[in-house]
Tab-separated table of C-alpha atoms and ligand atoms in Angstrom:
chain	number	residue	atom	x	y	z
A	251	UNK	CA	-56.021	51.162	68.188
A	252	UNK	CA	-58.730	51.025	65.680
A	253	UNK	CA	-61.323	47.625	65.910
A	254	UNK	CA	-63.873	46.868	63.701
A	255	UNK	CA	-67.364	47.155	64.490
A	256	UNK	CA	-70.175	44.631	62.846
A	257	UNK	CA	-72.808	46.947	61.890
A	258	UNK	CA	-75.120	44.117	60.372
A	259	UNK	CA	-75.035	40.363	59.246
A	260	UNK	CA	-76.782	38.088	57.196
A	261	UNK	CA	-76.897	34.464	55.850
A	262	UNK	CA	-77.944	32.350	52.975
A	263	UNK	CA	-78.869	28.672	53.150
A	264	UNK	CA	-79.698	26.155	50.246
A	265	UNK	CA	-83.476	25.063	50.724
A	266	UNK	CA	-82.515	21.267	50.395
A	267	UNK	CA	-81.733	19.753	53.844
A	268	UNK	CA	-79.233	16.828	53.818
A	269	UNK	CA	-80.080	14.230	56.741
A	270	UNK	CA	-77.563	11.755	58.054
A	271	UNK	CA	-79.964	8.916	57.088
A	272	UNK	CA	-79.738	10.308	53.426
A	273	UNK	CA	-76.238	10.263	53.831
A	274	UNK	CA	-76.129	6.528	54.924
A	275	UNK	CA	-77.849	6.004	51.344
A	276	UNK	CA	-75.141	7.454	49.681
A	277	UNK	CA	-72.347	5.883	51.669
A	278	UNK	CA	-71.708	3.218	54.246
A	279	UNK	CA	-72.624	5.437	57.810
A	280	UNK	CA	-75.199	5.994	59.769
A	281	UNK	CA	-76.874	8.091	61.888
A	282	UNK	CA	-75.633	6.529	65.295
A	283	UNK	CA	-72.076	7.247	63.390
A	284	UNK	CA	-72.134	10.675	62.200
A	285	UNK	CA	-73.804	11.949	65.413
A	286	UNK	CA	-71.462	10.225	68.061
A	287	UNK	CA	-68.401	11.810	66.537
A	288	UNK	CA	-69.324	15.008	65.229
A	289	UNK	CA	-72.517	16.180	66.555
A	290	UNK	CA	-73.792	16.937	63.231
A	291	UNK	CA	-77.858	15.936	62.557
A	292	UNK	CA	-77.991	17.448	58.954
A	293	UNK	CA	-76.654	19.710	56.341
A	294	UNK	CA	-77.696	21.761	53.221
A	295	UNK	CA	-76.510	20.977	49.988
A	296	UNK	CA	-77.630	24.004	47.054
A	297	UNK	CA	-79.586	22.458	44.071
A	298	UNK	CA	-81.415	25.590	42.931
A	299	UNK	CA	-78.448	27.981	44.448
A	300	UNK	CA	-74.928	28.136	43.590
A	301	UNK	CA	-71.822	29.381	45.403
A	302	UNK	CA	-72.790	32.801	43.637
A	303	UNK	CA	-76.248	33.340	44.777
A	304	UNK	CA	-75.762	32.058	48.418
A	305	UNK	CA	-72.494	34.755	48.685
A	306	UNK	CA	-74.984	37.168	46.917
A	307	UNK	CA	-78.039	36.782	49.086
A	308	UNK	CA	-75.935	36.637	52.464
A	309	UNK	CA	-74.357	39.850	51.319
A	310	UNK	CA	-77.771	41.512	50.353
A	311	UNK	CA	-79.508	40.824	53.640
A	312	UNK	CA	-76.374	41.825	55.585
A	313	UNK	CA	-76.342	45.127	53.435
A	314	UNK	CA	-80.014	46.004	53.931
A	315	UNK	CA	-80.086	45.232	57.490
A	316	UNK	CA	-77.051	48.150	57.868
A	317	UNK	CA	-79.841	50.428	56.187
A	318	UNK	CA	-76.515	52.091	54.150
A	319	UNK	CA	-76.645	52.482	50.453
A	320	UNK	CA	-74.208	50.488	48.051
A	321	UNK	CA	-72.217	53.258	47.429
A	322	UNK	CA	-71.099	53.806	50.770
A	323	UNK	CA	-69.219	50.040	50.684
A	324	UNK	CA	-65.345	50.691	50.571
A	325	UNK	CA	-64.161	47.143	49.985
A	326	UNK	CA	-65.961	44.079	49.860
A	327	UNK	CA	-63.958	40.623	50.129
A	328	UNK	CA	-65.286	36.947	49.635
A	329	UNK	CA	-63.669	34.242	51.282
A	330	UNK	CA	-64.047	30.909	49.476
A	331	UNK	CA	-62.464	27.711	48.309
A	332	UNK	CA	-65.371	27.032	46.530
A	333	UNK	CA	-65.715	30.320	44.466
A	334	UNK	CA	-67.928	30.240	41.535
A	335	UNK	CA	-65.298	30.583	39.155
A	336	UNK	CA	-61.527	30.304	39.282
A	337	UNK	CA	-61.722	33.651	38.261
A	338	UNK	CA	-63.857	36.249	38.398
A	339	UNK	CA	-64.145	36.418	42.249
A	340	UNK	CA	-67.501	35.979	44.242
A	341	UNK	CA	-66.936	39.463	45.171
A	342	UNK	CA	-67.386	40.868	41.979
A	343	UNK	CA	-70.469	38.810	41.181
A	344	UNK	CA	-71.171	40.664	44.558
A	345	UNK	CA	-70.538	43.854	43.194
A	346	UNK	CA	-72.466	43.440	40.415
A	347	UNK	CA	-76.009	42.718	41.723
A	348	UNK	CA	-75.714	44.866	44.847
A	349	UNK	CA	-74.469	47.638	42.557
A	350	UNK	CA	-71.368	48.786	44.542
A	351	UNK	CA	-69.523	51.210	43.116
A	352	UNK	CA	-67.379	50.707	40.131
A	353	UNK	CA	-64.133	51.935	42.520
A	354	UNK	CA	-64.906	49.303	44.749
A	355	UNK	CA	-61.972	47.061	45.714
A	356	UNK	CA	-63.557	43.627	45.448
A	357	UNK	CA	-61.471	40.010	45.680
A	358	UNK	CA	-61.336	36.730	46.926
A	359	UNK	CA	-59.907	35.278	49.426
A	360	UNK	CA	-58.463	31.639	50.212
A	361	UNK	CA	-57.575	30.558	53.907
A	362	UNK	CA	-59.561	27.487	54.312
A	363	UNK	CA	-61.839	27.376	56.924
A	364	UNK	CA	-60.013	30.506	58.470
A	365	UNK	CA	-61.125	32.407	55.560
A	366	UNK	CA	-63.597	34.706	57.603
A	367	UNK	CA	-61.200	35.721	60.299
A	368	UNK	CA	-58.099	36.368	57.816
A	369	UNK	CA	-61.114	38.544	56.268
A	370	UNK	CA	-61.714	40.484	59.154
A	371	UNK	CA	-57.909	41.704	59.943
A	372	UNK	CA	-57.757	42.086	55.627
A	373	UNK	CA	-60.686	44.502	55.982
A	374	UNK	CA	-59.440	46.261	59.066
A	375	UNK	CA	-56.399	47.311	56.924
A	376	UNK	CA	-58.247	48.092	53.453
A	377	UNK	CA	-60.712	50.640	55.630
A	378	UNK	CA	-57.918	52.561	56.880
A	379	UNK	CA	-56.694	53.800	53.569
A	380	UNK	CA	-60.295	53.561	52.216
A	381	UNK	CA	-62.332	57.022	51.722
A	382	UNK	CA	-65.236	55.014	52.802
A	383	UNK	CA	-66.756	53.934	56.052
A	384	UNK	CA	-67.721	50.334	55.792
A	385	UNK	CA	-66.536	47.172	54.510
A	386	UNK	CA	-68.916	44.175	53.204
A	387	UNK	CA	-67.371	40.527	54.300
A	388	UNK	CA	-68.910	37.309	53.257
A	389	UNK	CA	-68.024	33.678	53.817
A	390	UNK	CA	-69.708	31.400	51.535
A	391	UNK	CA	-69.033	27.447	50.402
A	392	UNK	CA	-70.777	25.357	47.715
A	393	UNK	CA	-68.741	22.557	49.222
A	394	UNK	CA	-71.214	19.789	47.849
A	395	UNK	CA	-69.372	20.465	44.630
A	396	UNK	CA	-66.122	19.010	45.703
A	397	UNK	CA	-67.264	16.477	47.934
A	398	UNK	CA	-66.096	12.464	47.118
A	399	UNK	CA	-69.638	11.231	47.425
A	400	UNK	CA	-67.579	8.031	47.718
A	401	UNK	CA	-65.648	8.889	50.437
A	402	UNK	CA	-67.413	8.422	53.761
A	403	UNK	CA	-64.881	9.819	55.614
A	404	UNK	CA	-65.502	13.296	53.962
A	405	UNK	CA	-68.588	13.562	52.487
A	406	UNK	CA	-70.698	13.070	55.322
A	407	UNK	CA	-68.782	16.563	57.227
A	408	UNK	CA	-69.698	19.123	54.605
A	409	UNK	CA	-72.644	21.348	54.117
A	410	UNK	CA	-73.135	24.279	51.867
A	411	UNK	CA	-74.107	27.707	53.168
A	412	UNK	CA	-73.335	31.475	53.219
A	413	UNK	CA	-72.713	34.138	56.289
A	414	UNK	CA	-71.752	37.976	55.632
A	415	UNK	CA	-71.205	41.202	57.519
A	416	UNK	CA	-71.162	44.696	57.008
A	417	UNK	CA	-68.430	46.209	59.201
A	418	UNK	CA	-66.771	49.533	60.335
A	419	UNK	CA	-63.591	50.763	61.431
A	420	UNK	CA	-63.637	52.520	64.938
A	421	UNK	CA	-61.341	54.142	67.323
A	422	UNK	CA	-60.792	52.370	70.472
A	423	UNK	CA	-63.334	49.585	69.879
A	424	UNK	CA	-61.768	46.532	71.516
A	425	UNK	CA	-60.093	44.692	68.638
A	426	UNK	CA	-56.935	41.893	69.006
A	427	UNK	CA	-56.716	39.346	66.079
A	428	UNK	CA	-54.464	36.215	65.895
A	429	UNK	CA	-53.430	34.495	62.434
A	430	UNK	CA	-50.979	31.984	61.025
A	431	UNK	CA	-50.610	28.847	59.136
A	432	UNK	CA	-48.012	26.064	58.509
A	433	UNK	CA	-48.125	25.642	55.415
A	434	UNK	CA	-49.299	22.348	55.014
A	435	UNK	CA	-50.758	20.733	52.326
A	436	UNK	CA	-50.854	16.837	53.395
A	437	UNK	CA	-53.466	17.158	55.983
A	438	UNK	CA	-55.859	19.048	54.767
A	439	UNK	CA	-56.209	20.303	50.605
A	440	UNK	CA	-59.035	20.679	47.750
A	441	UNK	CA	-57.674	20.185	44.226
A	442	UNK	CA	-57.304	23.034	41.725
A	443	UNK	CA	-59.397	22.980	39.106
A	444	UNK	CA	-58.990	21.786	35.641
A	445	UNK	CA	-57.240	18.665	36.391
A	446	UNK	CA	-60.407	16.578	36.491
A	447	UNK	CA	-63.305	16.259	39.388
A	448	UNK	CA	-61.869	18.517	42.083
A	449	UNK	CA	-62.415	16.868	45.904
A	450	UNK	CA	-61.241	17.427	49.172
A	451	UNK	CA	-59.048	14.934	50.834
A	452	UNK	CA	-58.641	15.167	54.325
A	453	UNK	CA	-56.721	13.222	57.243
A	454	UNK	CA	-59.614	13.870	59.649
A	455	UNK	CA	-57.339	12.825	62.490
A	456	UNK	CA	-54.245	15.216	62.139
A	457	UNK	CA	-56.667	18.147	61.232
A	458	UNK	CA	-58.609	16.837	64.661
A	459	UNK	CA	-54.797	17.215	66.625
A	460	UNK	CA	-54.010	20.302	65.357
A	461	UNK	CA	-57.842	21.914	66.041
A	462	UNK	CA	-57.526	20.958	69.806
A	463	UNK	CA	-54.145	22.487	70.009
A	464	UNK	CA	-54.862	25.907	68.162
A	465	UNK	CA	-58.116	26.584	69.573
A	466	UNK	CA	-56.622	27.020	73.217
A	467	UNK	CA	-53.643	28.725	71.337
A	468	UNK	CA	-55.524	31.315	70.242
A	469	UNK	CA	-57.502	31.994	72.983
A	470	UNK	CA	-54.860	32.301	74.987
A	471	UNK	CA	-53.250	35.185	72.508
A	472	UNK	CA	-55.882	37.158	72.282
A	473	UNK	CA	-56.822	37.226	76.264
A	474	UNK	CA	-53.294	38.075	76.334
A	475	UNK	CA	-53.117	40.997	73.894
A	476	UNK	CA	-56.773	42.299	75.290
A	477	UNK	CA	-55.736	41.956	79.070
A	478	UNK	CA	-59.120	39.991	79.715
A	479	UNK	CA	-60.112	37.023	81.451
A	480	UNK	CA	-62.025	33.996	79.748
A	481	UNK	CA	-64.665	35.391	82.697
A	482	UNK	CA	-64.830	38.076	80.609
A	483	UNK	CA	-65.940	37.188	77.518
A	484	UNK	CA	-69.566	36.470	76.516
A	485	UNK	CA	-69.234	34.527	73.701
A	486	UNK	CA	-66.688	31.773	71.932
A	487	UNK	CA	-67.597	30.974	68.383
A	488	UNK	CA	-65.661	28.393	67.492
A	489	UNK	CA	-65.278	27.563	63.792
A	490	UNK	CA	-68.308	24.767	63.195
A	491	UNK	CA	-66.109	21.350	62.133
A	492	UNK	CA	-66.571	19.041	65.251
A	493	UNK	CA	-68.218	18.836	68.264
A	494	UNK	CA	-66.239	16.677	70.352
A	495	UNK	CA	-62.833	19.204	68.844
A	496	UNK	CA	-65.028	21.722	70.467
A	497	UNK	CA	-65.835	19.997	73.435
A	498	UNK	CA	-61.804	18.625	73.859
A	499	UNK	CA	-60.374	22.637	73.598
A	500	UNK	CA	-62.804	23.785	76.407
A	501	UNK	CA	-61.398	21.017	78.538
A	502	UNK	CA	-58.255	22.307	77.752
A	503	UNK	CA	-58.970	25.932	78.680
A	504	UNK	CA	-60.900	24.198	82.043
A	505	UNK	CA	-64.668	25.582	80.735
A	506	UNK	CA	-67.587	24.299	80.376
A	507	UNK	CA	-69.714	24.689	76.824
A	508	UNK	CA	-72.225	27.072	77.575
A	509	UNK	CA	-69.842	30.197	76.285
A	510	UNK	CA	-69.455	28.229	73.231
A	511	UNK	CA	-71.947	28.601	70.694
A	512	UNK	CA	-72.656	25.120	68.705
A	513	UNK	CA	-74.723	25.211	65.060
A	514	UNK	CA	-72.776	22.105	63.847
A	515	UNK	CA	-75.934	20.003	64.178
A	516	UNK	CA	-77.866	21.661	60.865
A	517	UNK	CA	-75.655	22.791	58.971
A	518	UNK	CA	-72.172	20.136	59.155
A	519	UNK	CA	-68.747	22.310	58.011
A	520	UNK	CA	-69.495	25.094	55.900
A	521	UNK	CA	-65.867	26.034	55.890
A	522	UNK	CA	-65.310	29.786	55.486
A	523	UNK	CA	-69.264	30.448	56.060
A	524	UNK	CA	-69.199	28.384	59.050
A	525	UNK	CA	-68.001	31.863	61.934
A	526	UNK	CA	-70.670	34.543	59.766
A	527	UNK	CA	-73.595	31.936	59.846
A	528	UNK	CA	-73.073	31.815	63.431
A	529	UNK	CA	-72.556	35.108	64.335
A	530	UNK	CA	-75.793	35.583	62.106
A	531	UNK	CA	-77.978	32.826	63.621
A	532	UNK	CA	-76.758	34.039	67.636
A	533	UNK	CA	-77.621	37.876	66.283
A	534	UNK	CA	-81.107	36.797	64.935
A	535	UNK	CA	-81.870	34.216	67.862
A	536	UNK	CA	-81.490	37.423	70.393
A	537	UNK	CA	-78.294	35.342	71.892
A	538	UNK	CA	-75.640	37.983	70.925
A	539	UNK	CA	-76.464	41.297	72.143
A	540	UNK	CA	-74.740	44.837	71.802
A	541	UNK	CA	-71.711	45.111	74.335
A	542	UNK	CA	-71.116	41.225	74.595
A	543	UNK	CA	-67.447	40.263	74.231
A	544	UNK	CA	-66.983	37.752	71.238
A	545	UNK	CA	-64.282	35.602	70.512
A	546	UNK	CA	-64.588	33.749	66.877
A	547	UNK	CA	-61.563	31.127	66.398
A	548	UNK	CA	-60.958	29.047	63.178
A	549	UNK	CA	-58.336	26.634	61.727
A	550	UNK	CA	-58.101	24.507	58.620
A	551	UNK	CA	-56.654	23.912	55.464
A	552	UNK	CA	-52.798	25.102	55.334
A	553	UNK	CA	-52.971	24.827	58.101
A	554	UNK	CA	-54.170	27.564	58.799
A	555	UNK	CA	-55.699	29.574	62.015
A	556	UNK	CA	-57.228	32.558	62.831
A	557	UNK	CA	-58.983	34.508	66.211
A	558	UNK	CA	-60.717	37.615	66.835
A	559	UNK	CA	-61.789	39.150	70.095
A	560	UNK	CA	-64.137	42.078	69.840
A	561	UNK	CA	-67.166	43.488	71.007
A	562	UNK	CA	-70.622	43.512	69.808
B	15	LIG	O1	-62.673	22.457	58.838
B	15	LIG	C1	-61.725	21.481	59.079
B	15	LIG	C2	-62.182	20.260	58.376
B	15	LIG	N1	-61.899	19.024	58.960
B	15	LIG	C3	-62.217	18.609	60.205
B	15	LIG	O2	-62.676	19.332	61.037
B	15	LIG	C4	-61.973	17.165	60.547
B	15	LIG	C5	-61.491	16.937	61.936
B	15	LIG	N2	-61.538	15.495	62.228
B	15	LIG	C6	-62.671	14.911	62.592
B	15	LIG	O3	-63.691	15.567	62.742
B	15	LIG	C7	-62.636	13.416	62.841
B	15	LIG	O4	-61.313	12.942	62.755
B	15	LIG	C8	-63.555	12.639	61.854
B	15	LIG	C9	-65.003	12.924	62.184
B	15	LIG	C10	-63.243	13.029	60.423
B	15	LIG	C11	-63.327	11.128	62.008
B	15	LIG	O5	-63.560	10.741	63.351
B	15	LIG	P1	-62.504	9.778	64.062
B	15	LIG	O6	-63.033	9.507	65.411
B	15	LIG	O7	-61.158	10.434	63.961
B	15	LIG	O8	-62.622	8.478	63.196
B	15	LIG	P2	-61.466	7.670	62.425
B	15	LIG	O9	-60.976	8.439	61.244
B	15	LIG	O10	-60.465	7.208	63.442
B	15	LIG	O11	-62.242	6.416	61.903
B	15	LIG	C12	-62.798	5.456	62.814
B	15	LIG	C13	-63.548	4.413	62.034
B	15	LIG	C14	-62.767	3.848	60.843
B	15	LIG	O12	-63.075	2.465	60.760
B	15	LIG	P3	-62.062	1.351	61.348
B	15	LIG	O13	-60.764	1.591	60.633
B	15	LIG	O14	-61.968	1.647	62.823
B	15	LIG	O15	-62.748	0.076	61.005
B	15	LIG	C15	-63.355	4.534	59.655
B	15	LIG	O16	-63.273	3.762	58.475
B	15	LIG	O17	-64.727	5.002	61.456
B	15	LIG	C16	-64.783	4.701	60.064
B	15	LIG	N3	-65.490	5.768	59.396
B	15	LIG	C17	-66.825	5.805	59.273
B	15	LIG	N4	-67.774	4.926	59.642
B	15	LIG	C18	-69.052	5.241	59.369
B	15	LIG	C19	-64.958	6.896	58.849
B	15	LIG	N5	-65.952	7.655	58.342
B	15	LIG	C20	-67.112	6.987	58.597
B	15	LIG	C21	-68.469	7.271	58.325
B	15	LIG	N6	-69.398	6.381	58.735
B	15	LIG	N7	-68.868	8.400	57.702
């Protein structure tokens, strides 16, 4: 079976750093609050950046560190729910000021939080009929825009931020992918636009039940479909929502948290960014080295999920 291979990554964060004490003068929280139950110290909201230039810049750094020229991107996807415009999609803004070729497949993509990881299994099947080697992936979220800055029970979860990676088909890398959704829109849903302010409304609880349950899930899948062990693998990047959802699946799949890589604290949810950032930051930190088994696992709005298993 073919896998994909990340050849590079890269990330793009808004300058302006959000504290939880700046949060408690927006809202009625605090600190003690926002720390306790999600583990998150701070976020980045854009003021001079947009959900354009973050997926831009993330793709640009991601592109240069592969050391390939434009014109050797196949495809290049962008998955949002915070695009800069309805229509056209981030990835053609993409394609524009990284000059990809004008035969370049390029589109959005909408799976919530799971946006990366549907990305990854979209890309595997666009590079096998592509004449080109490598796909460009980006996650990227101006979710400040559609926060309820009155709604404490949202507002204070959400950052803004941008991950991508360049990545290439290969025969007989390790590869097994998980995805799925239940269509549900009660739980978890940002309005469409043009009906007014567009925010997210949540039910932090039921999307809290449903994380604990699919993490595990999906582990379990893709151990099954690769024939490995938990023991086996290096890494679990879980999709950056909660800590304590974190900390509540690796009860469930008896480990402790040292496999699981945590960047919740600085950045909050960045939704579809929130796997590429990581992978990017654990790359660029020296944590995630070549030949380390990775698992990446994501769920939220549809509900949706997603897992990957693959090595570096
Ligand atoms: O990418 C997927 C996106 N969504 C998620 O990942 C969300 C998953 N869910 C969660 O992370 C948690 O459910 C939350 C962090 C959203 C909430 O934590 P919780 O432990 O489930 O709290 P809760 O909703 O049960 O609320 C407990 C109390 C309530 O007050 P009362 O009714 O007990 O008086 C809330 O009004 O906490 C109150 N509360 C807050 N207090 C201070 C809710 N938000 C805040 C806040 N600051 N920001």
């Amino acid at each position: 079976m073919k896998g994909l291979k990340f050849i590079s990554t890269g990330r793009a964060i808004p300058e302006k750093a959000v504290t939880n004490d700046d949060m408690s003068r927006i809202v009625d929280t605090s600190d003690e609050w926002i720390r306790t139950r999600t583990g998150i110290a701070q976020r980045h909201f854009c003021t001079r950046e947009n959900a354009a230039s973050l997926a831009v810049s993330a793709a640009r750094q991601a592109l240069e560190r592969a050391g390939i020229s434009p014109e050797e991107i196949g495809v290049c996807a962008a998955a949002t729910v915070t695009p800069q415009y309805a229509s056209p999609a981030n990835a053609c803004l993409i394609q524009a000021a990284l000059g990809l070729a004008e035969d370049t497949p390029c589109f959005d993509l909408s799976a919530g939080c799971t946006g990366f990881l549907y990305g990854l299994e979209v890309m595997r099947g666009m590079l096998t009929i592509s004449p080109k080697r490598y796909a460009l992936l980006v996650g990227g979220e101006e979710l400040s825009r559609v926060m309820d800055m009155t709604d404490r029970s949202t507002c204070v979860l959400f950052g803004d931020g941008a991950g991508a990676a360049v990545l290439a088909l290969e025969e007989n890398a390790l590869w097994a992918a998980t995805l799925g959704t239940r269509g549900n829109s009660d739980i978890l849903s940002v309005d469409a636009v043009g009906k007014g302010p567009s925010y997210i409304h949540m039910d932090g609880q039921g999307v809290y039940r449903f994380a604990v349950e699919v993490i595990p899930h999906c582990a379990k899948e893709l151990l099954n479909q690769t024939g490995l062990t938990l023991e086996q693998v290096d890494w679990i990047v879980p999709h950056q929502a909660n800590r304590r959802i974190v900390e509540t699946a690796a009860k469930r799949l008896h480990l402790g948290m040292d496999k699981f890589f945590l960047n919740i604290d600085r950045y909050g949810n960045t939704s579809a960014a929130s796997i590429p950032i990581a992978l990017d930051e654990m790359v660029q930190e020296g944590l995630l080295r070549k030949g380390q088994k990775v698992m990446a696992i994501a769920f939220g709005a549809g509900l949706t999920w997603g897992g990957a298993l693959f090595e570096w």
